Amino acid sequence: MFQRLGNLVARGWPVVLGSWCLLAVVLALSSPPWNQVTDHGQRSSLPPDTPSNRAQAFYDTAFPHHRLGSTIVVVLRRQGEPLRQEDKDFIALELEPALDDLLFTEQRAPTANGGERSTPPPAAVIDSIQSLNKKGAGPLFVSRDKQATVVVVELKTQFQNHDSWPTIEAIEGIVAKLRRDGKVPQGLEVSLTGSAYANRDVVLAERQSAADIEIWTVFLVIGLLFVIYRAPLVAIIPLATVFIAVQIAVSVLSLLAGSGLLTISEGLKIYITVLAYGAGVDYCLFLTARYREELDHGEVAKHGVANAIGKVGDALTASAATVIAGIGMMFFSDFDRYRQAGLGIPFALIIVLLCTLTFSAALLRLVGRAAFWPRRFPTHPVQDPHASADGPLGKLWRRDTVSLTWHFVGQALLKRPGAIWLASVLILLPFFAIAVWQYTRWDYGLGGNLPASARSVQGTTAIKEHFTPGMTGPVIVLLHQPKVEFRSAEGRETLGQFVERLKKGAEDLKIADIRSIATPAGITAAAKESEAELAKLNPSTQTELRERAVDHYVSDGGDLDGRVTRLDIVLTVDPLSGRALQHLGRLEEALRAELPPALAGAEVHVLGPTAGLRDLQNVTTRDLRRMEILVPLVVLLILIAVLRDVVVSLYLIVSVLFSYLVTLGMTIVVFWALDPAGFAGLDWKVPILLGTILVAVGEDYNIFLMTRVKEERVRHGPIHGVTAALIKTGGIISSCGVIMAGTFAALLAGSLLELKQLGFALAVGVLLDTMVVRPVLVPAFLIWMARRSSSDAAVVPHGAGAAPLQRHSV
């Protein structure tokens, strides 16, 4: 089949080039921009049956007039001195009125077709604005040291929802204008934070990272190709091929997302770009290497291209299938972002494979022998340059330093395969042990993923210095007891008993404050000050504030009217941190254990940013366990189908899994060493993405090696065939590994910590696979097996012990 494809491409190369280029241009012009069709957080990435989603649905039913969402927090402080009266006047006369004006504005944003679409106006997104000027609760918004205060803008949207972005930008604009106009008092620091603001910073960092990574990927690949091959066109052809493939894949996905047929996220483009460039350049170079062999034999360009596709097509397709099928298993994840990756990345790799076998081959046909300029080739047929009286080395290794290196490796493996295998494993074993020991310690925090220069990080730092960080995202608790009317005096008294019980364990449960219908001002010292302030107000104002508290803390929806109450629990830790997740489970246990008799049997629902992150942790942990089974299993089945050897296929899977855990251990050690005090574990996305990609890509290279081993065993026997395959593929596979590692290293250009960790891990993992697993652990095992299966295998003459010839070859 691939020989026929090769003949077709060799004859019709102008049509092939023109068709791909035309398709890329048409799709680019007709598809909407990626950022306009990505999932902007309007729906949860978690399954509907997760506790936080069920709690959110219950809240919407119980409180239909009060949407529960996220926050934008304006932090105002003075360093080393209490706030001045001019600061308070600035908040009351300048900042708050400007924020109040947002309730009457509406913003419009352009659509993909050039028209306009309405984005939710601040009036539809903002639920309330709280500050020190709020009657009866003002003291709650001033720090204990009196040096800082906050203005909390409560939103109706969840913190992932991009509908809050116009409001965020409007508040940023207000603060910037007040600074320009000189309205901010001298020495008063103003910063922004909050769950919605932090998430916006993460998404913007992803976008910037995607642009930076794409640029660095191209430059790194170009540089590595020039250094390794020293031939300009060999560097340009793979890049042109992958560029066309990526543009087509991204355009198609954008069209499908714009039509509502699938959802895509901001970060998906990063992984498509990196994996497509890494794998695509490898595929192009394997095809180019075989084309070079044809030219070494004296073939003309037309026949060389056709024969190269015919000889390498099966191996390329089989190896690509391992990557496509392995990553495709992520489609069966519960977490929506993983499902998107399981669909989008394999689709892009399919386009890359098709472009390699057609577009790249057509470019080689176009430039002919000049592809390897300044190198020259014989113009008439010659014997196999790899075959000579010296055995499998021939003339090539004597003049090729790379092949000579792999010859020495092969000779060493022939002499002591077991000792070399054992020494290699023992050296890597400590990192393997570290990975196993730390395997469940992942960092699910959001704020720690951002660089220190991010605005939300600066605002959070200011809050931590003066307030409890949990105020930016309290834990919302809903109690449903049909037998209790929470508006009544008895209901408030019962809830007061519950709050008192929780208050006793506040320190152990990391509780800073509890606000409810029984304690609307909370349980802190500031609450007492607030109550004293309330006592000074006239009766009508007191009644109004009490009614407002009932409206906020007691349900008013249908059959649940008055039967559900809400508690806002402020933690002493950052609600988007790993520490908050650790304590949330203990808090839930305490909530159920401390219910007074009148509330016995009440339904308890927990929601808010911390609860959402906890569900994310549970869902993605299940997905990780699922991928630990599905990815190796599907790759194993492909290996068995290609190699027709169950034992070898199992060993290849085990060796790559060993490499994965060693890589994980190395990454843990490096990032712990960079920040021993602040290291909370690797980001939660690293293990599943690293494991899926490394297992798939590692077997990709193993297929290239093993198919060449089967071919070389026909001429050199079961043992020398292994070393001959190692010599002939060592240079190209190692070069491809270096290039792919360089491509993954481009992730280090991203500003998010998760990208740096993943980029480092993938680069190290690929190098470990191509420099240790594939050239040492795999050949050593094959030699050991061959010697074990035949007592005279060590002296099999060249040409004996032939294995059936496979069409797969490199």
PDB file of C-alpha atoms in Angstrom, residues 161 552 615:
ATOM      1  CA  ASN A 161     -16.268  31.705  34.070  1.00  0.00           C
ATOM      2  CA  HIS A 552     -28.800  36.231  52.509  1.00  0.00           C
ATOM      3  CA  ASP A 615     -13.703  17.448  43.475  1.00  0.00           C
TER       4      ASP A 615
END
